[in-house]
């Protein structure tokens, strides 16, 4: 337990205040570990250049090795052995579950901040005297902000000197502080500026959370974690309108801000005390740094330092821009992101259609309109167990086989590809006064079949195909999803008012039909496309 607590923000603070006398690392407690490194290197022969060190950091069962860097010997700092307790892959199951849980509630508490605002739109219109479209910008700009944020934060989390845990804590801390000027905004421009800023700074969990799951679990187990993580990402937008639907009419739109701010503050406290660093590259970088300081020998280097020895400012800028370049240069990433974006855009468009359907057609009050989202929640509860069963019996047994290919995780997409248009047609044409309100709610529940099967399958497929750049890949996916999620609500109500609920959903259903071939194309031709890429895995 001390191993994990030591690498939390609490542990770092305690070490700082105690002069590093508390929560000491093994190499600080037992100096013989350093001597063992030197003894093991005494008989080794320098054989590799710094530029030829592999970038797959921290996953080999190696001790410190002697390699060449610019013609001189260096000591390559790796794990102490296969059972090194500092290796996140070796953590106890209880700590892995705790870290995964923290990622889930980080996602949930941040996502709820987007949709909880929707029931407060009438209150915003009244307070600031703005139109419905302008008031909807509060949702759209927040969504756009958290789409752009991971494009910066996720590549930063892959920089070994920074790591992931500090990024989670300090960005989320800033996110909470910025809720004060948001909730006390005196006019619409001020409110919108802080909505986009809060979306931007609070976004790291959205894309980097999946990378954290991959840090601590092997690929087979990570599939379960990513499934549950993405499901919490759906539950946030679902519960937002439920809570906001009762808070906004009673206390106004400002209370929708304060409710999720309190929730996020509680989550931040848990992160401070319980979220350790999971990046192997960062852990090994800090280990090498401690060894250099303790011995005065500058030859101790982690793989990431050796690999970056010849990096220029341009190279660092390329790292920060990796999320953009991978998104638009990799066909698999681009089309999977586009498919995810369509699904996400429809989800946010529904936030605007529910008041029209259940308010104007069925006469529900504001709070009751929020309860209509429970159909999606029930759909998640029903669909996720089936998907986990698929992972258990359809994916996990194949991981250990030499014949395993990432494309083997794609079959659930076949179901999701057809369920999405069926859901849209069902929901659209049952939303009429002559049809009982339960039928469109059941139709909305079918939407979760597409959400669960598509999001989870896409995340697993991209994570397995591009493990080295998982955080950047997920960041690009977040940008696509957020772009659609930001733009669709702006024309949603006008679309449904001009075309009607049935034809409007039929239009979206027709677009969804056009996307049906995508999973089949990648299932049959994905391996060939991957092998044409210099960034994807070629070994499977």
Short mmCIF file of C-alpha atoms in Angstrom, two decimals:
data_model
loop_
_atom_site.label_atom_id
_atom_site.label_comp_id
_atom_site.label_asym_id
_atom_site.label_seq_id
_atom_site.Cartn_x
_atom_site.Cartn_y
_atom_site.Cartn_z
CA UNK A 1 0.00 0.00 0.00
CA UNK A 2 2.86 2.40 0.84
CA UNK A 3 4.21 1.88 -2.69
CA UNK A 4 1.06 3.35 -4.20
CA UNK A 5 0.41 6.07 -1.59
CA UNK A 6 3.97 7.28 -2.04
CA UNK A 7 3.25 8.16 -5.68
CA UNK A 8 0.01 10.04 -5.03
CA UNK A 9 -0.15 13.82 -4.69
CA UNK A 10 -0.45 13.25 -0.93
CA UNK A 11 2.71 11.14 -0.97
CA UNK A 12 4.64 13.76 -2.94
CA UNK A 13 3.56 16.45 -0.47
CA UNK A 14 4.56 14.33 2.55
CA UNK A 15 7.97 13.62 1.01
CA UNK A 16 8.47 17.31 0.34
CA UNK A 17 7.51 18.41 3.87
CA UNK A 18 9.55 15.65 5.53
CA UNK A 19 12.67 16.28 3.49
CA UNK A 20 12.13 12.89 1.79
CA UNK A 21 12.45 11.07 5.11
CA UNK A 22 8.94 9.62 4.84
CA UNK A 23 7.57 7.44 2.04
CA UNK A 24 11.08 6.62 0.88
CA UNK A 25 11.71 4.55 -2.25
CA UNK A 26 13.47 1.16 -2.12
CA UNK A 27 16.67 2.60 -3.62
CA UNK A 28 16.67 5.26 -0.87
CA UNK A 29 16.18 2.67 1.89
CA UNK A 30 18.61 0.06 0.61
CA UNK A 31 21.76 1.53 -1.01
CA UNK A 32 22.84 -2.00 -1.94
CA UNK A 33 20.33 -1.86 -4.79
CA UNK A 34 22.52 0.76 -6.41
CA UNK A 35 25.63 -1.38 -5.86
CA UNK A 36 23.84 -4.35 -7.40
CA UNK A 37 23.18 -2.25 -10.50
CA UNK A 38 26.86 -1.36 -10.80
CA UNK A 39 28.02 -4.95 -10.18
CA UNK A 40 25.66 -6.33 -12.78
CA UNK A 41 26.96 -3.81 -15.30
CA UNK A 42 30.61 -4.47 -14.55
CA UNK A 43 30.82 -7.37 -16.98
CA UNK A 44 28.46 -6.08 -19.65
CA UNK A 45 29.57 -4.70 -22.96
CA UNK A 46 28.30 -1.44 -24.41
CA UNK A 47 26.64 -2.36 -27.65
CA UNK A 48 23.80 -0.01 -28.53
CA UNK A 49 23.59 3.64 -29.42
CA UNK A 50 21.15 5.92 -27.70
CA UNK A 51 19.18 6.33 -30.90
CA UNK A 52 18.61 2.58 -31.18
CA UNK A 53 17.07 2.08 -27.76
CA UNK A 54 13.51 0.87 -28.13
CA UNK A 55 10.69 3.24 -27.24
CA UNK A 56 8.62 0.55 -25.57
CA UNK A 57 9.49 1.81 -22.14
CA UNK A 58 9.46 -0.23 -18.99
CA UNK A 59 7.85 -3.46 -20.14
CA UNK A 60 10.92 -5.71 -20.40
CA UNK A 61 12.18 -7.96 -17.63
CA UNK A 62 15.59 -6.28 -17.50
CA UNK A 63 17.79 -4.82 -14.88
CA UNK A 64 20.09 -1.87 -15.44
CA UNK A 65 22.18 -2.41 -18.57
CA UNK A 66 25.21 -0.62 -19.91
CA UNK A 67 24.64 1.01 -23.27
CA UNK A 68 26.32 3.67 -25.31
CA UNK A 69 25.16 7.26 -25.57
CA UNK A 70 27.23 9.54 -27.79
CA UNK A 71 30.24 7.29 -27.41
CA UNK A 72 30.14 6.97 -23.61
CA UNK A 73 28.72 4.32 -21.31
CA UNK A 74 25.43 4.84 -19.51
CA UNK A 75 23.46 2.65 -17.12
CA UNK A 76 19.99 1.87 -18.46
CA UNK A 77 17.57 1.95 -15.52
CA UNK A 78 14.76 -0.58 -15.80
CA UNK A 79 12.59 -2.55 -13.38
CA UNK A 80 14.39 -4.40 -10.58
CA UNK A 81 12.90 -7.64 -11.90
CA UNK A 82 9.64 -9.23 -13.07
CA UNK A 83 8.08 -8.73 -9.64
CA UNK A 84 9.07 -5.09 -9.12
CA UNK A 85 6.28 -3.67 -6.88
CA UNK A 86 6.63 -0.22 -8.46
CA UNK A 87 5.60 -1.60 -11.84
CA UNK A 88 1.87 -0.75 -12.18
CA UNK A 89 1.30 -4.09 -13.89
CA UNK A 90 2.38 -5.78 -10.63
CA UNK A 91 0.14 -3.81 -8.28
CA UNK A 92 -2.38 -5.71 -6.14
CA UNK A 93 -5.79 -6.21 -7.73
CA UNK A 94 -7.39 -4.00 -5.08
CA UNK A 95 -5.24 -1.02 -6.11
CA UNK A 96 -5.87 -1.63 -9.78
CA UNK A 97 -9.61 -1.66 -9.12
CA UNK A 98 -9.32 1.53 -7.07
CA UNK A 99 -7.44 3.34 -9.86
CA UNK A 100 -9.98 2.13 -12.43
CA UNK A 101 -12.82 3.32 -10.16
CA UNK A 102 -11.21 6.75 -9.83
CA UNK A 103 -10.97 6.99 -13.62
CA UNK A 104 -14.66 6.09 -13.88
CA UNK A 105 -15.87 8.71 -11.41
CA UNK A 106 -13.55 11.32 -12.93
CA UNK A 107 -15.22 10.67 -16.27
CA UNK A 108 -18.70 10.64 -14.77
CA UNK A 109 -18.31 13.83 -12.74
CA UNK A 110 -16.84 15.73 -15.67
CA UNK A 111 -19.35 14.50 -18.26
CA UNK A 112 -22.27 15.35 -16.02
CA UNK A 113 -21.12 18.97 -16.18
CA UNK A 114 -22.08 19.13 -19.84
CA UNK A 115 -25.65 17.88 -19.84
CA UNK A 116 -26.77 19.10 -16.40
CA UNK A 117 -26.81 22.56 -17.97
CA UNK A 118 -29.51 21.71 -20.55
CA UNK A 119 -32.55 22.03 -18.20
CA UNK A 120 -31.22 25.44 -17.17
CA UNK A 121 -31.39 26.88 -20.71
CA UNK A 122 -34.79 28.58 -20.15
CA UNK A 123 -33.42 30.17 -16.96
CA UNK A 124 -30.32 31.40 -18.84
CA UNK A 125 -32.55 32.90 -21.55
CA UNK A 126 -34.57 34.76 -18.94
CA UNK A 127 -31.62 35.99 -16.84
CA UNK A 128 -29.45 37.21 -19.73
CA UNK A 129 -32.15 37.99 -22.30
CA UNK A 130 -30.66 35.80 -25.03
CA UNK A 131 -32.14 33.55 -27.69
CA UNK A 132 -32.46 29.79 -27.40
CA UNK A 133 -29.56 29.23 -29.83
CA UNK A 134 -27.24 31.53 -27.89
CA UNK A 135 -28.20 29.84 -24.62
CA UNK A 136 -27.43 26.45 -26.19
CA UNK A 137 -23.87 27.68 -26.79
CA UNK A 138 -23.26 27.01 -23.09
CA UNK A 139 -23.51 23.31 -23.90
CA UNK A 140 -21.76 23.49 -27.28
CA UNK A 141 -18.73 25.52 -26.18
CA UNK A 142 -18.18 23.36 -23.11
CA UNK A 143 -18.26 20.29 -25.35
CA UNK A 144 -15.87 21.92 -27.83
CA UNK A 145 -13.52 22.81 -24.97
CA UNK A 146 -13.27 19.24 -23.73
CA UNK A 147 -12.69 18.09 -27.29
CA UNK A 148 -9.72 20.41 -27.77
CA UNK A 149 -8.26 19.88 -24.29
CA UNK A 150 -7.07 16.27 -24.70
CA UNK A 151 -5.23 17.23 -27.88
CA UNK A 152 -2.79 19.04 -25.56
CA UNK A 153 -3.13 17.19 -22.26
CA UNK A 154 -2.91 13.63 -23.60
CA UNK A 155 0.43 14.06 -25.44
CA UNK A 156 1.71 15.87 -22.34
CA UNK A 157 0.78 12.84 -20.23
CA UNK A 158 3.01 10.74 -22.47
CA UNK A 159 6.05 12.92 -21.71
CA UNK A 160 8.01 10.91 -19.07
CA UNK A 161 9.05 14.00 -17.10
CA UNK A 162 5.41 14.91 -16.47
CA UNK A 163 3.47 11.68 -16.01
CA UNK A 164 -0.29 11.30 -15.70
CA UNK A 165 -1.27 11.70 -12.04
CA UNK A 166 -0.17 15.36 -11.58
CA UNK A 167 -1.96 16.24 -14.79
CA UNK A 168 -5.22 14.74 -13.52
CA UNK A 169 -5.02 16.54 -10.20
CA UNK A 170 -3.93 20.04 -11.22
CA UNK A 171 -6.16 20.34 -14.27
CA UNK A 172 -9.19 19.11 -12.31
CA UNK A 173 -8.31 21.48 -9.47
CA UNK A 174 -8.24 24.37 -11.95
CA UNK A 175 -11.51 23.13 -13.45
CA UNK A 176 -13.21 23.40 -10.05
CA UNK A 177 -11.81 26.89 -9.35
CA UNK A 178 -13.07 28.16 -12.70
CA UNK A 179 -16.61 27.14 -11.77
CA UNK A 180 -16.72 30.18 -9.45
CA UNK A 181 -16.61 32.82 -12.22
CA UNK A 182 -18.85 30.55 -14.32
CA UNK A 183 -21.55 30.30 -11.67
CA UNK A 184 -21.29 34.01 -10.78
CA UNK A 185 -21.22 35.18 -14.41
CA UNK A 186 -22.91 38.59 -14.86
CA UNK A 187 -23.58 38.33 -18.59
CA UNK A 188 -23.66 35.79 -21.39
CA UNK A 189 -20.20 36.49 -22.91
CA UNK A 190 -18.55 35.98 -19.50
CA UNK A 191 -20.49 32.77 -18.98
CA UNK A 192 -19.58 31.37 -22.40
CA UNK A 193 -15.87 32.22 -22.07
CA UNK A 194 -15.61 30.32 -18.79
CA UNK A 195 -17.67 27.41 -20.11
CA UNK A 196 -15.18 26.79 -22.89
CA UNK A 197 -12.23 27.29 -20.50
CA UNK A 198 -13.61 24.83 -17.95
CA UNK A 199 -14.26 22.28 -20.67
CA UNK A 200 -10.67 22.65 -21.87
CA UNK A 201 -8.85 22.41 -18.53
CA UNK A 202 -10.98 19.63 -17.05
CA UNK A 203 -10.73 17.25 -19.98
CA UNK A 204 -7.67 14.99 -19.30
CA UNK A 205 -9.71 12.09 -17.85
CA UNK A 206 -11.73 11.77 -21.05
CA UNK A 207 -8.86 10.53 -23.23
CA UNK A 208 -6.04 9.78 -20.81
CA UNK A 209 -8.28 7.66 -18.58
CA UNK A 210 -8.17 4.86 -21.15
CA UNK A 211 -4.38 5.08 -21.26
CA UNK A 212 -4.27 4.79 -17.45
CA UNK A 213 -6.33 1.59 -17.64
CA UNK A 214 -3.84 0.22 -20.19
CA UNK A 215 -0.97 1.20 -17.86
CA UNK A 216 -2.16 -1.07 -15.05
CA UNK A 217 -3.82 -4.00 -16.84
CA UNK A 218 -2.70 -6.44 -19.50
CA UNK A 219 -4.59 -6.14 -22.82
CA UNK A 220 -7.16 -8.82 -21.95
CA UNK A 221 -8.07 -7.26 -18.59
CA UNK A 222 -7.88 -3.73 -19.98
CA UNK A 223 -10.79 -4.59 -22.28
CA UNK A 224 -13.05 -4.95 -19.22
CA UNK A 225 -11.79 -1.69 -17.74
CA UNK A 226 -12.23 0.33 -20.91
CA UNK A 227 -15.76 -1.03 -21.32
CA UNK A 228 -16.78 0.06 -17.83
CA UNK A 229 -14.92 3.38 -18.18
CA UNK A 230 -16.72 4.33 -21.38
CA UNK A 231 -20.06 3.27 -19.86
CA UNK A 232 -19.53 5.80 -17.06
CA UNK A 233 -18.88 8.35 -19.80
CA UNK A 234 -22.40 7.64 -21.09
CA UNK A 235 -24.01 7.72 -17.65
CA UNK A 236 -22.72 11.25 -16.98
CA UNK A 237 -24.70 12.85 -19.81
CA UNK A 238 -27.71 10.69 -18.89
CA UNK A 239 -27.87 11.69 -15.21
CA UNK A 240 -27.11 15.35 -15.93
CA UNK A 241 -30.61 16.17 -17.26
CA UNK A 242 -32.22 14.10 -14.49
CA UNK A 243 -30.53 16.13 -11.74
CA UNK A 244 -30.68 19.43 -13.60
CA UNK A 245 -34.34 18.86 -14.46
CA UNK A 246 -35.27 19.22 -10.78
CA UNK A 247 -32.60 21.75 -9.74
CA UNK A 248 -32.99 24.33 -12.52
CA UNK A 249 -36.76 24.99 -12.18
CA UNK A 250 -36.44 25.22 -8.39
CA UNK A 251 -33.26 27.27 -7.98
CA UNK A 252 -32.25 28.50 -11.45
CA UNK A 253 -29.37 27.63 -13.77
CA UNK A 254 -26.65 28.63 -11.28
CA UNK A 255 -27.51 25.70 -9.05
CA UNK A 256 -26.79 23.29 -11.89
CA UNK A 257 -23.21 24.64 -11.77
CA UNK A 258 -22.88 24.33 -7.97
CA UNK A 259 -24.20 20.76 -7.84
CA UNK A 260 -21.60 19.26 -10.13
CA UNK A 261 -18.90 21.50 -8.61
CA UNK A 262 -19.51 19.89 -5.21
CA UNK A 263 -19.39 16.46 -6.81
CA UNK A 264 -16.12 17.27 -8.59
CA UNK A 265 -14.59 18.65 -5.37
CA UNK A 266 -15.30 15.32 -3.63
CA UNK A 267 -13.72 13.43 -6.52
CA UNK A 268 -10.66 15.73 -6.40
CA UNK A 269 -10.12 14.87 -2.73
CA UNK A 270 -10.15 11.17 -3.58
CA UNK A 271 -7.67 11.77 -6.41
CA UNK A 272 -5.34 13.67 -4.08
CA UNK A 273 -5.22 10.86 -1.53
CA UNK A 274 -5.58 7.75 -3.66
CA UNK A 275 -4.44 8.17 -7.29
CA UNK A 276 -0.80 7.08 -7.81
CA UNK A 277 1.30 7.58 -10.92
CA UNK A 278 0.70 4.82 -13.48
CA UNK A 279 3.05 5.81 -16.32
CA UNK A 280 5.94 3.33 -16.42
CA UNK A 281 8.06 5.86 -18.32
CA UNK A 282 7.60 8.47 -15.59
CA UNK A 283 8.27 6.00 -12.75
CA UNK A 284 11.53 4.86 -14.35
CA UNK A 285 12.54 8.43 -15.22
CA UNK A 286 12.20 9.46 -11.56
CA UNK A 287 14.07 6.31 -10.46
CA UNK A 288 17.01 7.18 -12.71
CA UNK A 289 16.93 10.76 -11.47
CA UNK A 290 17.11 9.59 -7.84
CA UNK A 291 20.04 7.28 -8.63
CA UNK A 292 21.94 10.12 -10.30
CA UNK A 293 21.40 12.36 -7.30
CA UNK A 294 22.31 9.67 -4.75
CA UNK A 295 25.48 8.50 -6.51
CA UNK A 296 26.58 11.63 -8.33
CA UNK A 297 26.94 9.38 -11.39
CA UNK A 298 25.27 10.98 -14.42
CA UNK A 299 25.43 7.72 -16.36
CA UNK A 300 22.16 6.45 -14.84
CA UNK A 301 19.50 6.96 -17.51
CA UNK A 302 16.01 5.65 -18.20
CA UNK A 303 15.09 4.52 -21.71
CA UNK A 304 12.96 7.59 -22.26
CA UNK A 305 15.92 9.86 -21.50
CA UNK A 306 18.20 7.96 -23.86
CA UNK A 307 15.57 8.00 -26.59
CA UNK A 308 15.11 11.75 -26.10
CA UNK A 309 18.82 12.57 -25.91
CA UNK A 310 18.90 13.91 -29.45
CA UNK A 311 15.41 15.43 -29.47
CA UNK A 312 15.11 19.05 -30.54
CA UNK A 313 12.40 21.61 -29.80
CA UNK A 314 10.82 20.57 -33.08
CA UNK A 315 10.63 16.98 -31.85
CA UNK A 316 8.89 18.07 -28.65
CA UNK A 317 6.39 20.12 -30.67
CA UNK A 318 5.73 17.06 -32.80
CA UNK A 319 4.93 15.11 -29.63
CA UNK A 320 2.41 17.75 -28.58
CA UNK A 321 0.89 17.70 -32.06
CA UNK A 322 0.81 13.90 -32.22
CA UNK A 323 -2.91 13.68 -31.45
CA UNK A 324 -3.70 15.82 -34.51
CA UNK A 325 -1.27 14.10 -36.87
CA UNK A 326 -2.31 10.56 -35.93
CA UNK A 327 -5.99 11.40 -36.23
CA UNK A 328 -5.76 12.72 -39.76
CA UNK A 329 -2.94 10.56 -41.12
CA UNK A 330 -4.19 7.13 -40.03
CA UNK A 331 -7.25 5.87 -42.02
CA UNK A 332 -8.30 3.46 -39.27
CA UNK A 333 -8.17 6.18 -36.63
CA UNK A 334 -9.93 8.74 -38.83
CA UNK A 335 -12.93 6.61 -39.80
CA UNK A 336 -13.36 5.06 -36.36
CA UNK A 337 -13.29 8.55 -34.87
CA UNK A 338 -15.80 9.75 -37.44
CA UNK A 339 -18.15 6.89 -36.59
CA UNK A 340 -17.83 7.61 -32.86
CA UNK A 341 -18.51 11.27 -33.54
CA UNK A 342 -21.77 10.52 -35.35
CA UNK A 343 -23.00 8.49 -32.37
CA UNK A 344 -21.93 11.19 -29.93
CA UNK A 345 -23.51 13.96 -31.97
CA UNK A 346 -26.82 12.09 -32.01
CA UNK A 347 -26.63 11.64 -28.23
CA UNK A 348 -26.22 15.38 -27.66
CA UNK A 349 -28.85 16.16 -30.29
CA UNK A 350 -31.24 14.09 -28.23
CA UNK A 351 -30.67 16.35 -25.26
CA UNK A 352 -32.48 18.99 -27.32
CA UNK A 353 -35.19 16.70 -28.71
CA UNK A 354 -36.36 15.30 -25.37
CA UNK A 355 -38.02 18.59 -24.26
CA UNK A 356 -39.80 18.73 -27.63
CA UNK A 357 -40.98 15.13 -27.44
CA UNK A 358 -41.77 14.69 -23.76
CA UNK A 359 -42.52 18.33 -22.96
CA UNK A 360 -44.52 19.57 -25.95
CA UNK A 361 -45.99 16.26 -27.19
CA UNK A 362 -46.52 14.36 -23.92
CA UNK A 363 -46.80 17.31 -21.51
CA UNK A 364 -44.05 16.25 -19.09
CA UNK A 365 -42.75 18.82 -16.60
CA UNK A 366 -39.05 19.81 -16.61
CA UNK A 367 -38.13 17.27 -13.95
CA UNK A 368 -40.14 14.52 -15.63
CA UNK A 369 -38.38 15.24 -18.92
CA UNK A 370 -35.09 14.44 -17.22
CA UNK A 371 -36.51 11.13 -16.00
CA UNK A 372 -37.15 10.16 -19.62
CA UNK A 373 -33.38 9.67 -19.92
CA UNK A 374 -33.68 6.66 -17.62
CA UNK A 375 -34.50 4.64 -20.72
CA UNK A 376 -30.90 5.09 -21.84
CA UNK A 377 -29.68 4.22 -18.32
CA UNK A 378 -31.67 0.97 -18.30
CA UNK A 379 -30.27 0.20 -21.73
CA UNK A 380 -26.73 0.56 -20.34
CA UNK A 381 -27.53 -1.79 -17.43
CA UNK A 382 -28.83 -4.41 -19.85
CA UNK A 383 -26.22 -4.07 -22.60
CA UNK A 384 -22.96 -3.76 -20.62
CA UNK A 385 -23.20 -7.24 -18.97
CA UNK A 386 -23.68 -8.84 -22.38
CA UNK A 387 -20.68 -6.97 -23.71
CA UNK A 388 -18.56 -8.07 -20.73
CA UNK A 389 -19.61 -11.67 -21.44
CA UNK A 390 -18.45 -11.18 -25.02
CA UNK A 391 -15.09 -9.94 -23.74
CA UNK A 392 -14.80 -12.91 -21.38
CA UNK A 393 -15.61 -15.61 -23.91
CA UNK A 394 -15.11 -13.93 -27.27
CA UNK A 395 -11.93 -11.86 -26.79
CA UNK A 396 -9.90 -12.91 -23.75
CA UNK A 397 -9.32 -16.55 -24.88
CA UNK A 398 -7.94 -15.24 -28.19
CA UNK A 399 -5.38 -12.90 -26.63
CA UNK A 400 -3.04 -15.73 -25.69
CA UNK A 401 -3.11 -17.28 -29.16
CA UNK A 402 -0.40 -16.42 -31.71
CA UNK A 403 -3.12 -15.96 -34.31
CA UNK A 404 -4.73 -13.06 -32.42
CA UNK A 405 -5.42 -9.91 -34.48
CA UNK A 406 -6.88 -6.60 -33.24
CA UNK A 407 -9.66 -7.01 -35.81
CA UNK A 408 -11.01 -9.92 -33.76
CA UNK A 409 -12.51 -7.41 -31.29
CA UNK A 410 -14.70 -5.78 -33.99
CA UNK A 411 -17.74 -8.15 -34.32
CA UNK A 412 -19.85 -6.32 -31.68
CA UNK A 413 -19.69 -3.33 -34.02
CA UNK A 414 -21.78 -5.29 -36.49
CA UNK A 415 -24.64 -5.29 -33.98
CA UNK A 416 -24.15 -1.64 -33.08
CA UNK A 417 -24.04 -0.56 -36.73
CA UNK A 418 -27.58 -1.84 -37.26
CA UNK A 419 -28.99 -0.92 -33.85
CA UNK A 420 -28.27 2.80 -34.28
CA UNK A 421 -30.49 3.41 -37.36
CA UNK A 422 -33.18 1.08 -35.93
CA UNK A 423 -33.17 3.14 -32.74
CA UNK A 424 -33.46 6.44 -34.62
CA UNK A 425 -36.34 5.30 -36.79
CA UNK A 426 -38.14 3.76 -33.78
CA UNK A 427 -37.71 6.82 -31.56
CA UNK A 428 -38.66 9.26 -34.32
CA UNK A 429 -41.85 7.60 -35.52
CA UNK A 430 -43.23 6.58 -32.12
CA UNK A 431 -42.88 10.13 -30.74
CA UNK A 432 -46.46 11.25 -31.31
CA UNK A 433 -49.43 11.95 -29.09
CA UNK A 434 -51.34 8.90 -30.35
CA UNK A 435 -48.56 6.58 -29.16
CA UNK A 436 -47.85 5.94 -25.47
CA UNK A 437 -44.75 7.70 -24.15
CA UNK A 438 -43.12 4.44 -23.07
CA UNK A 439 -42.46 3.43 -26.69
CA UNK A 440 -40.07 6.30 -27.56
CA UNK A 441 -38.33 5.70 -24.20
CA UNK A 442 -37.84 2.04 -25.12
CA UNK A 443 -36.56 3.20 -28.51
CA UNK A 444 -34.07 5.50 -26.81
CA UNK A 445 -32.92 2.54 -24.72
CA UNK A 446 -31.91 0.74 -27.93
CA UNK A 447 -29.48 3.59 -28.51
CA UNK A 448 -27.26 2.20 -25.77
CA UNK A 449 -26.70 -0.97 -27.79
CA UNK A 450 -24.93 1.21 -30.33
CA UNK A 451 -23.18 3.27 -27.66
CA UNK A 452 -21.79 0.32 -25.71
CA UNK A 453 -20.82 -1.83 -28.66
CA UNK A 454 -19.35 1.02 -30.69
CA UNK A 455 -17.48 3.08 -28.08
CA UNK A 456 -16.03 0.08 -26.28
CA UNK A 457 -15.08 -1.76 -29.44
CA UNK A 458 -13.49 1.32 -30.98
CA UNK A 459 -11.50 2.08 -27.81
CA UNK A 460 -10.30 -1.51 -27.54
CA UNK A 461 -9.42 -1.73 -31.22
CA UNK A 462 -7.53 1.56 -31.29
CA UNK A 463 -5.81 0.84 -27.96
CA UNK A 464 -4.58 -2.57 -29.15
CA UNK A 465 -3.57 -1.31 -32.59
CA UNK A 466 -1.73 1.80 -31.34
CA UNK A 467 -0.59 0.98 -27.75
CA UNK A 468 2.45 3.28 -27.82
CA UNK A 469 0.33 6.34 -28.55
CA UNK A 470 -2.89 5.31 -26.80
CA UNK A 471 -3.44 8.63 -25.01
CA UNK A 472 -2.95 10.66 -28.21
CA UNK A 473 -5.22 8.31 -30.18
CA UNK A 474 -7.97 8.62 -27.56
CA UNK A 475 -7.49 12.40 -27.56
CA UNK A 476 -8.17 12.54 -31.29
CA UNK A 477 -11.28 10.45 -30.75
CA UNK A 478 -12.42 12.88 -28.04
CA UNK A 479 -11.95 15.82 -30.44
CA UNK A 480 -14.09 14.24 -33.12
CA UNK A 481 -16.81 13.32 -30.64
CA UNK A 482 -16.79 16.75 -29.04
CA UNK A 483 -16.94 18.53 -32.41
CA UNK A 484 -20.13 16.71 -33.32
CA UNK A 485 -21.45 17.00 -29.78
CA UNK A 486 -20.87 20.76 -29.89
CA UNK A 487 -22.41 21.42 -33.30
CA UNK A 488 -25.44 19.12 -33.35
CA UNK A 489 -27.34 20.82 -30.48
CA UNK A 490 -27.12 24.20 -32.23
CA UNK A 491 -29.42 23.12 -35.04
CA UNK A 492 -31.29 20.34 -33.21
CA UNK A 493 -34.49 22.11 -32.19
CA UNK A 494 -34.78 23.98 -35.48
CA UNK A 495 -34.24 20.70 -37.36
CA UNK A 496 -37.04 18.97 -35.49
CA UNK A 497 -39.37 21.97 -35.69
CA UNK A 498 -38.91 22.31 -39.44
CA UNK A 499 -38.91 18.63 -40.39
CA UNK A 500 -40.76 17.15 -37.44
CA UNK A 501 -39.58 14.54 -34.97
CA UNK A 502 -40.14 11.58 -37.31
CA UNK A 503 -38.53 12.95 -40.48
CA UNK A 504 -35.71 14.56 -38.48
CA UNK A 505 -34.76 11.26 -36.88
CA UNK A 506 -35.17 9.52 -40.24
CA UNK A 507 -32.58 11.88 -41.70
CA UNK A 508 -30.15 10.93 -38.95
CA UNK A 509 -31.06 7.25 -39.37
CA UNK A 510 -30.26 7.49 -43.08
CA UNK A 511 -26.83 8.92 -42.28
CA UNK A 512 -26.27 6.08 -39.79
CA UNK A 513 -27.12 3.54 -42.50
CA UNK A 514 -24.32 5.00 -44.65
CA UNK A 515 -21.84 4.16 -41.87
CA UNK A 516 -22.84 0.48 -41.61
CA UNK A 517 -20.12 -0.77 -44.02
CA UNK A 518 -17.25 0.75 -41.95
CA UNK A 519 -16.87 -2.03 -39.32
CA UNK A 520 -17.08 -4.71 -42.01
CA UNK A 521 -14.39 -3.02 -44.10
CA UNK A 522 -11.99 -2.83 -41.17
CA UNK A 523 -12.79 -6.36 -40.04
CA UNK A 524 -11.72 -7.81 -43.38
CA UNK A 525 -9.06 -5.30 -44.47
CA UNK A 526 -7.92 -3.72 -41.19
CA UNK A 527 -4.78 -5.85 -40.87
CA UNK A 528 -3.58 -4.84 -44.32
CA UNK A 529 -4.23 -1.17 -43.57
CA UNK A 530 -2.44 -1.39 -40.20
CA UNK A 531 0.66 -2.88 -41.78
CA UNK A 532 0.85 0.11 -44.11
CA UNK A 533 1.18 2.41 -41.09
CA UNK A 534 4.44 3.22 -39.32
CA UNK A 535 2.59 3.96 -36.05
CA UNK A 536 0.36 0.88 -35.68
CA UNK A 537 1.44 -2.54 -34.38
CA UNK A 538 2.82 -4.90 -37.00
CA UNK A 539 3.59 -7.88 -34.76
CA UNK A 540 -0.01 -9.10 -34.68
#
